[in-house]
């Protein structure tokens, strides 16, 4: 009789109704020693440069949850379109979802206009979305790509401001990476020189910033070609154990041995075919 | 009583949630702001606009070569100060609105119209925004004009206007050195001098001096690099 109407008013944006309750719950739960899980952040060093034929994007691969490394080899260079990629720093979920949403919208836009998307379009879409959420989406991005007007590189901040520059760094390791760039960047570099510079900048972040670590991923975008080098450089090799900690059978003497067979009854047996298509 | 106690507890929780974390330095959590010194001067036949080039996140300079003089229309520019995200978003919105209006009118828009659009947005959303904008340009009806829309959304026309955190240091210089009826070259020297002095004293302003000269003929952009700035004292 009283059916729910589909045209019910859908409130837009975030709902902050439960914030007060959550804060009180969180405070109460610590009394029992239970800590709510922290949002996973990509501590991160990400950077990009414009070189003679295109752009080079670089990123480390460590994702942290508080002071613990949650993922030793996560991928921070996200696909936006065949000619545009985006590195993400900040809250991992936010960077992942934001880049996927814009990638999806940009594909529809590209099909509508019958054109390869431009980096400026991706920049506009990202900044307008992030501004709409007033900084609550913690995504700091380095957007780079090559389109019909040439190679372009943007840095996008969580509140929605953007800068168009020849070289940018973001994330907790950005100061270390920027130091390398300010020392050695030159306009119109060759591809190998550009890759080496980005690799060194990310390495500076990995070795000097606690929030960045593991490997170096690179993405080289030129007109008509994308080289997604993952990993480009394994900067941190897992150590090799110097000794064997296995004990031979018989090291510990056996005093007594008792065997108790467990009589289990088959109550129900069902077969479920696996969908392997 | 219980409600107020719960409310107090909630605000204490919120402040502890923004814990200082050694892993992520302060500036990764700060909003990007154009610390800034911006300025615009009218002369007979056009306007001269100037700005520094520093954008900061806390103590880190996020962009040392920012262009804070943003084109809104062919002969109308704006100088942006305050939150980078807010001013970029406002400028994009006003550029769209003015472009649409200009097509409807089938003629070049007035500087006052552009300034009005800025004022409407800055006043309507004054609680949510942090933006201090100077709108300047040339139009057929009134020639060169400078309008200032400070934080809060006031709109007023002034022959010379300064804004941003660095403006506090140069009110004396501007008030004593401005004379009505200066020509273009004098205005350029006046603007460059004022911006240099502000950049020298204000930590949030620096980099290069970017200028734009807007006249009936069009827009001329200039950059004065650090080592070419006018010298005031050798101390």
GROMACS .gro file of C-alpha atoms in nm:
model
  512
    1UNK     CA    1   0.000   0.000   0.000
    2UNK     CA    2   0.260   0.255   0.109
    3UNK     CA    3   0.533   0.181  -0.144
    4UNK     CA    4   0.865   0.368  -0.131
    5UNK     CA    5   0.872   0.620  -0.414
    6UNK     CA    6   1.179   0.612  -0.640
    7UNK     CA    7   1.154   0.987  -0.669
    8UNK     CA    8   1.224   1.035  -0.299
    9UNK     CA    9   1.452   1.328  -0.226
   10UNK     CA   10   1.811   1.200  -0.220
   11UNK     CA   11   2.030   1.427  -0.010
   12UNK     CA   12   2.354   1.493  -0.193
   13UNK     CA   13   2.708   1.489  -0.067
   14UNK     CA   14   2.835   1.347   0.259
   15UNK     CA   15   2.602   1.277   0.549
   16UNK     CA   16   2.755   1.387   0.878
   17UNK     CA   17   2.471   1.247   1.093
   18UNK     CA   18   2.676   0.977   1.261
   19UNK     CA   19   2.989   1.180   1.337
   20UNK     CA   20   2.893   1.263   1.695
   21UNK     CA   21   2.792   0.904   1.770
   22UNK     CA   22   3.113   0.769   1.612
   23UNK     CA   23   3.332   1.004   1.810
   24UNK     CA   24   3.171   0.895   2.137
   25UNK     CA   25   3.191   0.526   2.040
   26UNK     CA   26   3.558   0.563   1.950
   27UNK     CA   27   3.629   0.725   2.285
   28UNK     CA   28   3.441   0.452   2.471
   29UNK     CA   29   3.601   0.166   2.280
   30UNK     CA   30   3.954   0.268   2.379
   31UNK     CA   31   3.851   0.201   2.739
   32UNK     CA   32   3.827  -0.167   2.643
   33UNK     CA   33   4.156  -0.159   2.451
   34UNK     CA   34   3.992  -0.177   2.109
   35UNK     CA   35   4.129   0.077   1.860
   36UNK     CA   36   3.931   0.160   1.549
   37UNK     CA   37   4.133   0.093   1.231
   38UNK     CA   38   4.308   0.398   1.090
   39UNK     CA   39   4.242   0.498   0.729
   40UNK     CA   40   4.510   0.360   0.505
   41UNK     CA   41   4.720   0.644   0.365
   42UNK     CA   42   4.980   0.635   0.097
   43UNK     CA   43   5.260   0.820   0.286
   44UNK     CA   44   5.418   0.864  -0.050
   45UNK     CA   45   5.655   1.032  -0.279
   46UNK     CA   46   5.509   1.105  -0.622
   47UNK     CA   47   5.647   1.330  -0.891
   48UNK     CA   48   5.636   1.414  -1.259
   49UNK     CA   49   5.837   1.604  -1.518
   50UNK     CA   50   5.784   1.727  -1.869
   51UNK     CA   51   6.068   1.629  -2.106
   52UNK     CA   52   6.128   1.678  -2.475
   53UNK     CA   53   5.881   1.421  -2.611
   54UNK     CA   54   5.632   1.383  -2.325
   55UNK     CA   55   5.601   1.335  -1.949
   56UNK     CA   56   5.754   1.096  -1.697
   57UNK     CA   57   5.555   1.014  -1.382
   58UNK     CA   58   5.714   0.841  -1.082
   59UNK     CA   59   5.591   0.697  -0.753
   60UNK     CA   60   5.709   0.485  -0.460
   61UNK     CA   61   5.507   0.177  -0.359
   62UNK     CA   62   5.450   0.192   0.018
   63UNK     CA   63   5.102   0.220   0.171
   64UNK     CA   64   5.085   0.286   0.547
   65UNK     CA   65   4.813   0.236   0.809
   66UNK     CA   66   4.929   0.455   1.097
   67UNK     CA   67   5.287   0.348   1.166
   68UNK     CA   68   5.255   0.007   0.999
   69UNK     CA   69   5.321  -0.069   0.633
   70UNK     CA   70   4.991  -0.204   0.499
   71UNK     CA   71   5.109  -0.276   0.144
   72UNK     CA   72   5.473  -0.310   0.041
   73UNK     CA   73   5.400  -0.294  -0.330
   74UNK     CA   74   5.091  -0.090  -0.405
   75UNK     CA   75   5.037   0.081  -0.737
   76UNK     CA   76   5.008   0.460  -0.712
   77UNK     CA   77   5.010   0.547  -1.082
   78UNK     CA   78   4.648   0.526  -1.193
   79UNK     CA   79   4.506   0.500  -1.543
   80UNK     CA   80   4.288   0.791  -1.652
   81UNK     CA   81   4.283   0.743  -2.029
   82UNK     CA   82   4.515   0.583  -2.287
   83UNK     CA   83   4.722   0.902  -2.301
   84UNK     CA   84   4.678   1.032  -1.944
   85UNK     CA   85   4.794   0.882  -1.612
   86UNK     CA   86   4.766   1.016  -1.257
   87UNK     CA   87   4.979   0.956  -0.946
   88UNK     CA   88   4.793   0.976  -0.616
   89UNK     CA   89   4.904   1.069  -0.262
   90UNK     CA   90   4.693   1.101   0.052
   91UNK     CA   91   4.411   0.867   0.151
   92UNK     CA   92   4.448   0.555  -0.068
   93UNK     CA   93   4.074   0.496  -0.109
   94UNK     CA   94   4.015   0.857  -0.209
   95UNK     CA   95   4.287   0.863  -0.477
   96UNK     CA   96   4.173   0.526  -0.613
   97UNK     CA   97   3.803   0.614  -0.637
   98UNK     CA   98   3.852   0.971  -0.756
   99UNK     CA   99   4.077   0.865  -1.042
  100UNK     CA  100   3.840   0.583  -1.137
  101UNK     CA  101   3.538   0.814  -1.142
  102UNK     CA  102   3.713   1.072  -1.359
  103UNK     CA  103   3.854   0.798  -1.583
  104UNK     CA  104   3.503   0.665  -1.640
  105UNK     CA  105   3.356   1.011  -1.707
  106UNK     CA  106   3.643   1.097  -1.938
  107UNK     CA  107   3.588   0.781  -2.144
  108UNK     CA  108   3.222   0.877  -2.192
  109UNK     CA  109   3.331   1.230  -2.281
  110UNK     CA  110   3.583   1.093  -2.529
  111UNK     CA  111   3.318   0.876  -2.696
  112UNK     CA  112   3.078   1.171  -2.715
  113UNK     CA  113   3.334   1.405  -2.870
  114UNK     CA  114   3.511   1.137  -3.082
  115UNK     CA  115   3.844   1.279  -2.967
  116UNK     CA  116   4.134   1.165  -2.754
  117UNK     CA  117   4.086   1.338  -2.417
  118UNK     CA  118   4.299   1.637  -2.321
  119UNK     CA  119   4.493   1.663  -1.996
  120UNK     CA  120   4.329   2.001  -1.927
  121UNK     CA  121   3.987   1.832  -1.934
  122UNK     CA  122   4.094   1.572  -1.678
  123UNK     CA  123   4.237   1.854  -1.466
  124UNK     CA  124   3.910   2.051  -1.478
  125UNK     CA  125   3.702   1.746  -1.384
  126UNK     CA  126   3.931   1.655  -1.094
  127UNK     CA  127   3.957   2.007  -0.950
  128UNK     CA  128   3.583   2.070  -0.972
  129UNK     CA  129   3.507   1.743  -0.793
  130UNK     CA  130   3.764   1.801  -0.518
  131UNK     CA  131   3.649   2.161  -0.465
  132UNK     CA  132   3.288   2.042  -0.434
  133UNK     CA  133   3.395   1.822  -0.140
  134UNK     CA  134   3.585   2.110   0.023
  135UNK     CA  135   3.901   1.909   0.099
  136UNK     CA  136   3.723   1.616   0.268
  137UNK     CA  137   3.840   1.391  -0.014
  138UNK     CA  138   4.208   1.358   0.079
  139UNK     CA  139   4.351   1.318  -0.269
  140UNK     CA  140   4.669   1.500  -0.374
  141UNK     CA  141   4.739   1.415  -0.737
  142UNK     CA  142   5.005   1.453  -1.003
  143UNK     CA  143   4.830   1.440  -1.340
  144UNK     CA  144   5.031   1.401  -1.658
  145UNK     CA  145   4.973   1.311  -2.020
  146UNK     CA  146   5.025   1.389  -2.386
  147UNK     CA  147   4.744   1.513  -2.606
  148UNK     CA  148   4.702   1.692  -2.940
  149UNK     CA  149   4.834   2.016  -2.786
  150UNK     CA  150   5.151   1.855  -2.644
  151UNK     CA  151   5.273   1.719  -2.308
  152UNK     CA  152   5.114   1.865  -1.992
  153UNK     CA  153   5.168   1.820  -1.618
  154UNK     CA  154   4.944   1.937  -1.332
  155UNK     CA  155   4.955   1.909  -0.954
  156UNK     CA  156   4.614   1.894  -0.788
  157UNK     CA  157   4.561   1.958  -0.416
  158UNK     CA  158   4.282   1.811  -0.196
  159UNK     CA  159   4.097   2.143  -0.172
  160UNK     CA  160   4.079   2.176  -0.548
  161UNK     CA  161   4.360   2.414  -0.643
  162UNK     CA  162   4.585   2.316  -0.934
  163UNK     CA  163   4.923   2.428  -1.065
  164UNK     CA  164   5.047   2.375  -1.418
  165UNK     CA  165   5.425   2.334  -1.404
  166UNK     CA  166   5.718   2.165  -1.582
  167UNK     CA  167   5.804   1.960  -1.271
  168UNK     CA  168   5.599   1.876  -0.961
  169UNK     CA  169   5.623   1.661  -0.649
  170UNK     CA  170   5.356   1.563  -0.394
  171UNK     CA  171   5.322   1.357  -0.079
  172UNK     CA  172   5.516   1.342   0.247
  173UNK     CA  173   5.840   1.281   0.056
  174UNK     CA  174   5.782   1.573  -0.181
  175UNK     CA  175   6.043   1.799  -0.022
  176UNK     CA  176   6.316   1.537  -0.070
  177UNK     CA  177   6.210   1.480  -0.432
  178UNK     CA  178   6.179   1.854  -0.504
  179UNK     CA  179   6.534   1.907  -0.379
  180UNK     CA  180   6.657   1.665  -0.649
  181UNK     CA  181   6.444   1.834  -0.917
  182UNK     CA  182   6.552   2.187  -0.827
  183UNK     CA  183   6.913   2.076  -0.854
  184UNK     CA  184   6.905   1.884  -1.183
  185UNK     CA  185   6.597   1.972  -1.386
  186UNK     CA  186   6.654   2.121  -1.733
  187UNK     CA  187   6.388   2.193  -1.994
  188UNK     CA  188   6.372   1.959  -2.300
  189UNK     CA  189   6.565   1.664  -2.154
  190UNK     CA  190   6.603   1.334  -2.337
  191UNK     CA  191   6.395   1.034  -2.226
  192UNK     CA  192   6.676   0.843  -2.053
  193UNK     CA  193   6.793   1.151  -1.865
  194UNK     CA  194   6.435   1.230  -1.760
  195UNK     CA  195   6.374   0.873  -1.637
  196UNK     CA  196   6.698   0.880  -1.441
  197UNK     CA  197   6.605   1.214  -1.279
  198UNK     CA  198   6.259   1.093  -1.174
  199UNK     CA  199   6.407   0.768  -1.043
  200UNK     CA  200   6.654   0.965  -0.831
  201UNK     CA  201   6.384   1.198  -0.701
  202UNK     CA  202   6.165   0.908  -0.586
  203UNK     CA  203   6.470   0.737  -0.438
  204UNK     CA  204   6.538   1.053  -0.236
  205UNK     CA  205   6.185   1.031  -0.101
  206UNK     CA  206   6.211   0.659  -0.027
  207UNK     CA  207   6.536   0.683   0.165
  208UNK     CA  208   6.473   1.011   0.348
  209UNK     CA  209   6.100   0.994   0.429
  210UNK     CA  210   5.950   0.737   0.664
  211UNK     CA  211   5.615   0.742   0.486
  212UNK     CA  212   5.766   0.633   0.153
  213UNK     CA  213   5.947   0.312   0.069
  214UNK     CA  214   5.986  -0.011  -0.128
  215UNK     CA  215   6.011   0.015  -0.506
  216UNK     CA  216   6.008   0.287  -0.772
  217UNK     CA  217   5.737   0.278  -1.038
  218UNK     CA  218   5.771   0.487  -1.352
  219UNK     CA  219   5.529   0.578  -1.629
  220UNK     CA  220   5.665   0.733  -1.948
  221UNK     CA  221   5.399   0.889  -2.170
  222UNK     CA  222   5.485   1.005  -2.519
  223UNK     CA  223   5.277   1.071  -2.828
  224UNK     CA  224   5.117   0.738  -2.914
  225UNK     CA  225   5.305   0.528  -2.657
  226UNK     CA  226   5.290   0.460  -2.283
  227UNK     CA  227   5.562   0.269  -2.093
  228UNK     CA  228   5.424   0.157  -1.758
  229UNK     CA  229   5.738   0.035  -1.578
  230UNK     CA  230   5.631  -0.143  -1.263
  231UNK     CA  231   5.872  -0.186  -1.097
  232UNK     CA  232   6.130   0.025  -1.268
  233UNK     CA  233   6.374  -0.008  -0.981
  234UNK     CA  234   6.354  -0.241  -0.681
  235UNK     CA  235   6.526  -0.004  -0.443
  236UNK     CA  236   6.470  -0.214  -0.132
  237UNK     CA  237   6.552  -0.582  -0.164
  238UNK     CA  238   6.421  -0.812   0.105
  239UNK     CA  239   6.716  -0.942   0.300
  240UNK     CA  240   6.831  -1.302   0.267
  241UNK     CA  241   6.834  -1.504   0.589
  242UNK     CA  242   7.187  -1.605   0.670
  243UNK     CA  243   7.098  -1.925   0.855
  244UNK     CA  244   6.839  -2.201   0.837
  245UNK     CA  245   6.600  -2.216   1.132
  246UNK     CA  246   6.452  -2.555   1.051
  247UNK     CA  247   6.511  -2.825   1.310
  248UNK     CA  248   6.570  -3.182   1.191
  249UNK     CA  249   6.322  -3.449   1.286
  250UNK     CA  250   6.442  -3.605   1.608
  251UNK     CA  251   6.594  -3.286   1.758
  252UNK     CA  252   6.331  -3.294   2.028
  253UNK     CA  253   6.304  -3.634   2.197
  254UNK     CA  254   5.957  -3.793   2.210
  255UNK     CA  255   5.865  -3.932   2.553
  256UNK     CA  256   5.513  -4.068   2.491
  257UNK     CA  257   5.282  -4.096   2.192
  258UNK     CA  258   4.901  -4.138   2.212
  259UNK     CA  259   4.675  -4.172   1.906
  260UNK     CA  260   4.305  -4.091   1.945
  261UNK     CA  261   4.091  -4.150   1.635
  262UNK     CA  262   3.810  -3.893   1.601
  263UNK     CA  263   3.490  -4.061   1.482
  264UNK     CA  264   3.319  -3.804   1.268
  265UNK     CA  265   2.984  -3.861   1.102
  266UNK     CA  266   2.908  -3.716   0.759
  267UNK     CA  267   2.587  -3.518   0.821
  268UNK     CA  268   2.542  -3.347   0.486
  269UNK     CA  269   2.724  -3.358   0.155
  270UNK     CA  270   2.653  -3.109  -0.121
  271UNK     CA  271   2.831  -3.038  -0.447
  272UNK     CA  272   2.857  -2.686  -0.582
  273UNK     CA  273   2.994  -2.642  -0.933
  274UNK     CA  274   3.250  -2.364  -0.968
  275UNK     CA  275   3.194  -2.102  -1.235
  276UNK     CA  276   3.523  -2.113  -1.415
  277UNK     CA  277   3.413  -1.922  -1.725
  278UNK     CA  278   2.273   1.914   3.090
  279UNK     CA  279   2.370   1.575   2.952
  280UNK     CA  280   2.345   1.715   2.601
  281UNK     CA  281   2.590   2.000   2.671
  282UNK     CA  282   2.828   1.761   2.845
  283UNK     CA  283   2.814   1.531   2.544
  284UNK     CA  284   2.868   1.828   2.310
  285UNK     CA  285   3.177   1.940   2.504
  286UNK     CA  286   3.312   1.586   2.496
  287UNK     CA  287   3.254   1.574   2.120
  288UNK     CA  288   3.452   1.891   2.051
  289UNK     CA  289   3.739   1.761   2.267
  290UNK     CA  290   3.734   1.439   2.063
  291UNK     CA  291   3.741   1.629   1.734
  292UNK     CA  292   4.053   1.821   1.831
  293UNK     CA  293   4.229   1.499   1.939
  294UNK     CA  294   4.135   1.338   1.608
  295UNK     CA  295   4.359   1.587   1.427
  296UNK     CA  296   4.660   1.438   1.600
  297UNK     CA  297   5.005   1.560   1.513
  298UNK     CA  298   5.161   1.266   1.333
  299UNK     CA  299   5.537   1.259   1.285
  300UNK     CA  300   5.496   1.058   0.969
  301UNK     CA  301   5.308   1.328   0.781
  302UNK     CA  302   5.455   1.678   0.812
  303UNK     CA  303   5.234   1.975   0.889
  304UNK     CA  304   5.215   2.106   0.534
  305UNK     CA  305   5.063   1.782   0.397
  306UNK     CA  306   4.749   1.865   0.594
  307UNK     CA  307   4.736   2.240   0.534
  308UNK     CA  308   4.531   2.410   0.270
  309UNK     CA  309   4.712   2.579  -0.016
  310UNK     CA  310   4.699   2.958   0.014
  311UNK     CA  311   4.827   3.234  -0.209
  312UNK     CA  312   5.005   3.429   0.071
  313UNK     CA  313   5.045   3.713  -0.172
  314UNK     CA  314   5.085   4.071  -0.261
  315UNK     CA  315   4.858   4.193  -0.542
  316UNK     CA  316   4.808   4.538  -0.687
  317UNK     CA  317   4.633   4.728  -0.965
  318UNK     CA  318   4.659   5.092  -1.081
  319UNK     CA  319   4.445   5.289  -1.327
  320UNK     CA  320   4.599   5.522  -1.580
  321UNK     CA  321   4.454   5.718  -1.869
  322UNK     CA  322   4.394   5.451  -2.133
  323UNK     CA  323   4.419   5.135  -1.925
  324UNK     CA  324   4.536   4.960  -1.611
  325UNK     CA  325   4.857   4.808  -1.478
  326UNK     CA  326   4.821   4.495  -1.263
  327UNK     CA  327   5.091   4.323  -1.063
  328UNK     CA  328   5.136   4.024  -0.834
  329UNK     CA  329   5.409   3.818  -0.671
  330UNK     CA  330   5.442   3.447  -0.757
  331UNK     CA  331   5.447   3.252  -0.430
  332UNK     CA  332   5.188   2.987  -0.325
  333UNK     CA  333   5.236   2.834   0.019
  334UNK     CA  334   5.110   2.530   0.213
  335UNK     CA  335   5.204   2.626   0.567
  336UNK     CA  336   5.578   2.688   0.554
  337UNK     CA  337   5.642   2.506   0.225
  338UNK     CA  338   5.630   2.693  -0.105
  339UNK     CA  339   5.412   2.473  -0.323
  340UNK     CA  340   5.460   2.685  -0.638
  341UNK     CA  341   5.728   2.953  -0.667
  342UNK     CA  342   5.625   3.072  -1.015
  343UNK     CA  343   5.247   3.107  -0.976
  344UNK     CA  344   5.054   3.329  -1.213
  345UNK     CA  345   4.802   3.509  -0.995
  346UNK     CA  346   4.685   3.738  -1.274
  347UNK     CA  347   4.403   3.536  -1.427
  348UNK     CA  348   4.229   3.631  -1.752
  349UNK     CA  349   3.851   3.657  -1.715
  350UNK     CA  350   3.787   3.801  -2.059
  351UNK     CA  351   3.988   3.955  -2.346
  352UNK     CA  352   4.050   4.282  -2.162
  353UNK     CA  353   3.951   4.194  -1.806
  354UNK     CA  354   4.188   4.027  -1.558
  355UNK     CA  355   4.170   3.952  -1.189
  356UNK     CA  356   4.436   3.929  -0.917
  357UNK     CA  357   4.376   3.641  -0.674
  358UNK     CA  358   4.464   3.631  -0.304
  359UNK     CA  359   4.354   3.400  -0.023
  360UNK     CA  360   4.277   3.031  -0.065
  361UNK     CA  361   4.412   2.902  -0.397
  362UNK     CA  362   4.128   2.651  -0.439
  363UNK     CA  363   3.855   2.906  -0.362
  364UNK     CA  364   3.994   3.176  -0.592
  365UNK     CA  365   4.058   2.935  -0.880
  366UNK     CA  366   3.705   2.797  -0.852
  367UNK     CA  367   3.549   3.147  -0.833
  368UNK     CA  368   3.755   3.272  -1.128
  369UNK     CA  369   3.655   2.969  -1.339
  370UNK     CA  370   3.286   3.022  -1.254
  371UNK     CA  371   3.296   3.397  -1.329
  372UNK     CA  372   3.489   3.336  -1.656
  373UNK     CA  373   3.208   3.107  -1.766
  374UNK     CA  374   2.931   3.345  -1.659
  375UNK     CA  375   3.099   3.646  -1.823
  376UNK     CA  376   3.168   3.456  -2.146
  377UNK     CA  377   2.802   3.354  -2.164
  378UNK     CA  378   2.688   3.710  -2.088
  379UNK     CA  379   2.920   3.850  -2.355
  380UNK     CA  380   2.780   3.612  -2.618
  381UNK     CA  381   2.424   3.710  -2.520
  382UNK     CA  382   2.512   4.079  -2.543
  383UNK     CA  383   2.715   4.032  -2.864
  384UNK     CA  384   2.970   4.284  -2.738
  385UNK     CA  385   3.264   4.305  -2.497
  386UNK     CA  386   3.152   4.299  -2.131
  387UNK     CA  387   3.208   4.586  -1.888
  388UNK     CA  388   3.469   4.561  -1.614
  389UNK     CA  389   3.197   4.657  -1.367
  390UNK     CA  390   2.993   4.353  -1.475
  391UNK     CA  391   3.285   4.120  -1.408
  392UNK     CA  392   3.344   4.284  -1.070
  393UNK     CA  393   2.975   4.250  -0.988
  394UNK     CA  394   2.979   3.878  -1.069
  395UNK     CA  395   3.277   3.833  -0.837
  396UNK     CA  396   3.104   4.030  -0.566
  397UNK     CA  397   2.781   3.827  -0.594
  398UNK     CA  398   2.969   3.502  -0.549
  399UNK     CA  399   3.202   3.627  -0.275
  400UNK     CA  400   2.916   3.780  -0.075
  401UNK     CA  401   2.669   3.494  -0.115
  402UNK     CA  402   2.921   3.234   0.001
  403UNK     CA  403   3.116   3.463   0.235
  404UNK     CA  404   3.108   3.209   0.525
  405UNK     CA  405   3.257   2.931   0.314
  406UNK     CA  406   3.509   3.127   0.109
  407UNK     CA  407   3.844   3.292   0.178
  408UNK     CA  408   3.907   3.509  -0.127
  409UNK     CA  409   4.035   3.863  -0.179
  410UNK     CA  410   4.015   3.964  -0.543
  411UNK     CA  411   4.108   4.274  -0.744
  412UNK     CA  412   3.929   4.299  -1.081
  413UNK     CA  413   4.081   4.531  -1.340
  414UNK     CA  414   4.057   4.591  -1.713
  415UNK     CA  415   3.961   4.821  -1.996
  416UNK     CA  416   3.625   4.872  -2.157
  417UNK     CA  417   3.482   5.113  -2.413
  418UNK     CA  418   3.250   5.295  -2.174
  419UNK     CA  419   3.478   5.396  -1.887
  420UNK     CA  420   3.833   5.311  -2.001
  421UNK     CA  421   4.071   5.164  -1.745
  422UNK     CA  422   3.908   5.065  -1.414
  423UNK     CA  423   4.014   4.891  -1.094
  424UNK     CA  424   3.754   4.732  -0.865
  425UNK     CA  425   3.839   4.561  -0.537
  426UNK     CA  426   3.638   4.275  -0.381
  427UNK     CA  427   3.802   4.199  -0.045
  428UNK     CA  428   3.717   3.911   0.195
  429UNK     CA  429   3.351   3.943   0.292
  430UNK     CA  430   3.222   4.052  -0.048
  431UNK     CA  431   3.236   4.433  -0.059
  432UNK     CA  432   3.272   4.598  -0.400
  433UNK     CA  433   3.432   4.935  -0.453
  434UNK     CA  434   3.610   5.113  -0.737
  435UNK     CA  435   3.950   5.263  -0.656
  436UNK     CA  436   4.217   5.431  -0.870
  437UNK     CA  437   4.480   5.216  -0.699
  438UNK     CA  438   4.426   4.902  -0.494
  439UNK     CA  439   4.654   4.663  -0.305
  440UNK     CA  440   4.565   4.328  -0.151
  441UNK     CA  441   4.698   4.012   0.009
  442UNK     CA  442   4.907   3.951   0.320
  443UNK     CA  443   5.194   4.165   0.188
  444UNK     CA  444   4.977   4.469   0.126
  445UNK     CA  445   4.995   4.575   0.492
  446UNK     CA  446   5.363   4.661   0.444
  447UNK     CA  447   5.317   4.892   0.148
  448UNK     CA  448   5.015   5.111   0.232
  449UNK     CA  449   5.255   5.388   0.333
  450UNK     CA  450   5.455   5.359   0.011
  451UNK     CA  451   5.142   5.350  -0.204
  452UNK     CA  452   4.971   5.643  -0.027
  453UNK     CA  453   5.280   5.862  -0.048
  454UNK     CA  454   5.393   5.775  -0.402
  455UNK     CA  455   5.063   5.762  -0.590
  456UNK     CA  456   4.976   6.069  -0.793
  457UNK     CA  457   4.663   6.088  -1.010
  458UNK     CA  458   4.741   6.128  -1.379
  459UNK     CA  459   5.052   5.903  -1.397
  460UNK     CA  460   5.132   5.760  -1.737
  461UNK     CA  461   5.191   5.393  -1.819
  462UNK     CA  462   5.567   5.392  -1.753
  463UNK     CA  463   5.528   5.566  -1.418
  464UNK     CA  464   5.257   5.319  -1.318
  465UNK     CA  465   5.483   5.025  -1.407
  466UNK     CA  466   5.768   5.164  -1.198
  467UNK     CA  467   5.529   5.237  -0.910
  468UNK     CA  468   5.382   4.883  -0.916
  469UNK     CA  469   5.718   4.709  -0.947
  470UNK     CA  470   5.857   4.915  -0.659
  471UNK     CA  471   5.561   4.848  -0.431
  472UNK     CA  472   5.560   4.474  -0.499
  473UNK     CA  473   5.936   4.449  -0.446
  474UNK     CA  474   5.910   4.617  -0.107
  475UNK     CA  475   5.622   4.390  -0.001
  476UNK     CA  476   5.803   4.076  -0.116
  477UNK     CA  477   6.108   4.183   0.079
  478UNK     CA  478   5.915   4.206   0.406
  479UNK     CA  479   5.634   3.951   0.378
  480UNK     CA  480   5.734   3.585   0.417
  481UNK     CA  481   5.430   3.466   0.226
  482UNK     CA  482   5.516   3.677  -0.081
  483UNK     CA  483   5.812   3.625  -0.310
  484UNK     CA  484   5.944   3.474  -0.631
  485UNK     CA  485   5.908   3.689  -0.941
  486UNK     CA  486   5.693   3.995  -1.015
  487UNK     CA  487   5.429   3.928  -1.279
  488UNK     CA  488   5.261   4.225  -1.444
  489UNK     CA  489   4.985   4.281  -1.698
  490UNK     CA  490   4.911   4.602  -1.886
  491UNK     CA  491   4.559   4.618  -2.028
  492UNK     CA  492   4.467   4.885  -2.282
  493UNK     CA  493   4.234   4.927  -2.578
  494UNK     CA  494   4.496   4.755  -2.794
  495UNK     CA  495   4.509   4.442  -2.580
  496UNK     CA  496   4.708   4.279  -2.299
  497UNK     CA  497   5.084   4.293  -2.251
  498UNK     CA  498   5.236   4.045  -1.999
  499UNK     CA  499   5.568   4.108  -1.828
  500UNK     CA  500   5.785   3.923  -1.578
  501UNK     CA  501   6.054   4.077  -1.358
  502UNK     CA  502   6.292   3.809  -1.231
  503UNK     CA  503   6.445   3.815  -0.884
  504UNK     CA  504   6.777   3.964  -0.985
  505UNK     CA  505   6.614   4.236  -1.198
  506UNK     CA  506   6.394   4.378  -0.918
  507UNK     CA  507   6.447   4.747  -0.831
  508UNK     CA  508   6.700   4.805  -0.552
  509UNK     CA  509   6.589   5.014  -0.256
  510UNK     CA  510   6.870   4.986  -0.007
  511UNK     CA  511   7.202   4.810   0.007
  512UNK     CA  512   7.175   4.726   0.378
   0.00000   0.00000   0.00000
